[in-house]
Amino acid sequence: MDTVDETTSFFDTAPLLKDGSGGGPRRVVCVTSGGTTVPLEQRCVRYIDNFSSGHRGATSTEYTPTSFKYFLKSGYSVIFLYRRGTCQPYCRSLPEDPLLECFRVTDDDSCIQVQVHESHSEAVKTAISKHHAVGAISLSLVQSCVSYICLKVSFHDRLFQEILRLIATSMKMLGPSGMFYLAAAVSDFYVPWESMAVHKIQSASGPLDMRLAQVPKMLSVLRKVWAPTAFCVSFKLETDKEILLEKADAALKRYKMNAVVANELSSRKEVVILVTNSGKVSVYRDNKDSDVESPLIKLLVDKHSAHMNTTKLPF
Ligand code: PAZ
């Protein structure tokens, strides 16, 4: 009978490989990105959604020819788990609605003309040239194991957790050189399958009265069972700044995260606060043409190196 050797995984050779800077075990980061949806009907017509664009996860992953240091540029292999329809690495310079945004409408003698809008054609060119840069590096990345795996899911909350479990258990062998960067906005509430309407909910029955259950906290299972020695970074988003740091501190302690990135909805692109056991650091973007992910990843990579130096391998 065939048996499955539990110690054999896709990442088996990874610890033998060197990272981008030429030393140390191979580092792998699992980036989660975008929002999750919660279905309201079993034959789902409607669902509860959230705001997350996936910009943070996508940006944090990229390899750019600039001095910005995101994960690929810092020598990491990246498993990018994102929700369909949200940003992917390298696509952020494209207009959000590429076809329509590429046109400018003018009303001239009641005749409508449609023209290509120059600023957008520039954005498309820039994005394509970045893709070429990726193509150029991908060969050497593939030769040194796998450097970028992209997993697209429709991101119903439960499916997301299941895929994360599979990734985490495959990465367990990496021990401290694995990292989780959990930037996805995962719903806190859901409708349990057994109490969910099978068919489309009817409006003729009057106002909708629905009870949502609390999603079990995945972070404690991730830390305790799936990835006990990995470097785990979770994110905390609030709109009320009075409670943000308190909640981030609580997450750090309760789930034994290595770092929690605290951010407010309105300022999340300009500043985040990195909360660790050694204190809190505000991380700002350098100017309006740069982004906060570059200094944030730099700090996290340093902290991950320290974690790798002080944490024993699980085998
Ligand atoms: O996806 P995006 O770039 O629009 O926003 C990023 C973010 C605010 C979703 C992320 O930084 C974050 O805080 N994620 C966790 C949200 C939470 O569940 O608290």
Tab-separated table of C-alpha atoms and ligand atoms in Angstrom, residues 32-35 50-59 86-87 181-188 234-238 244 261-265 268-269 272 293 296, ligand 1:
chain	number	residue	atom	x	y	z
A	32	THR	CA	-3.080	36.825	2.333
A	33	SER	CA	-4.744	39.708	0.584
A	34	GLY	CA	-8.139	41.243	-0.156
A	35	GLY	CA	-11.416	40.826	1.703
A	50	ASN	CA	-15.891	44.308	2.976
A	51	PHE	CA	-13.837	47.208	1.670
A	52	SER	CA	-10.406	45.627	1.235
A	53	SER	CA	-8.875	46.312	-2.190
A	54	GLY	CA	-5.903	43.965	-1.758
A	55	HIS	CA	-3.504	46.838	-2.427
A	56	ARG	CA	-1.424	46.165	0.681
A	57	GLY	CA	-0.868	42.459	0.008
A	58	ALA	CA	-0.134	43.000	-3.690
A	59	THR	CA	2.323	45.830	-3.107
A	86	THR	CA	-8.811	42.379	-5.722
A	87	CYS	CA	-5.320	43.658	-6.612
A	181	TYR	CA	1.757	38.115	6.462
A	182	LEU	CA	-1.974	38.125	7.045
A	183	ALA	CA	-3.155	41.336	5.398
A	184	ALA	CA	-6.529	39.978	4.211
A	185	ALA	CA	-9.598	41.461	5.863
A	186	VAL	CA	-11.340	38.337	7.123
A	187	SER	CA	-14.940	38.627	8.236
A	188	ASP	CA	-15.633	38.248	11.965
A	234	SER	CA	-1.301	39.785	11.665
A	235	PHE	CA	-3.091	43.043	10.871
A	236	LYS	CA	-5.601	45.002	12.880
A	237	LEU	CA	-7.847	47.573	11.263
A	238	GLU	CA	-10.096	49.966	13.172
A	244	LEU	CA	-6.746	50.518	17.758
A	261	VAL	CA	0.397	45.854	12.100
A	262	ALA	CA	-2.193	48.344	13.358
A	263	ASN	CA	-3.846	50.689	10.874
A	264	GLU	CA	-6.780	53.074	10.609
A	265	LEU	CA	-9.077	52.914	7.637
A	268	ARG	CA	-3.821	53.121	6.120
A	269	LYS	CA	-1.900	54.103	3.008
A	272	VAL	CA	0.842	51.970	10.089
A	293	GLU	CA	4.762	48.919	2.486
A	296	LEU	CA	7.250	48.181	6.675
B	1	PAZ	O1	-6.537	45.729	1.117
B	1	PAZ	P1	-6.287	47.208	1.359
B	1	PAZ	O2	-4.948	47.650	0.866
B	1	PAZ	O3	-7.426	48.053	0.854
B	1	PAZ	O4	-6.314	47.422	2.970
B	1	PAZ	C1	-5.379	46.734	3.765
B	1	PAZ	C2	-6.030	46.311	5.085
B	1	PAZ	C3	-6.544	47.547	5.812
B	1	PAZ	C4	-7.201	45.355	4.799
B	1	PAZ	C5	-4.957	45.598	5.964
B	1	PAZ	O5	-3.927	46.482	6.247
B	1	PAZ	C6	-5.574	45.099	7.279
B	1	PAZ	O6	-5.607	45.791	8.244
B	1	PAZ	N1	-6.068	43.849	7.312
B	1	PAZ	C7	-6.731	43.242	8.458
B	1	PAZ	C8	-8.086	43.847	8.652
B	1	PAZ	C9	-8.765	43.291	9.890
B	1	PAZ	O7	-9.414	42.267	9.734
B	1	PAZ	O8	-8.683	43.876	10.991
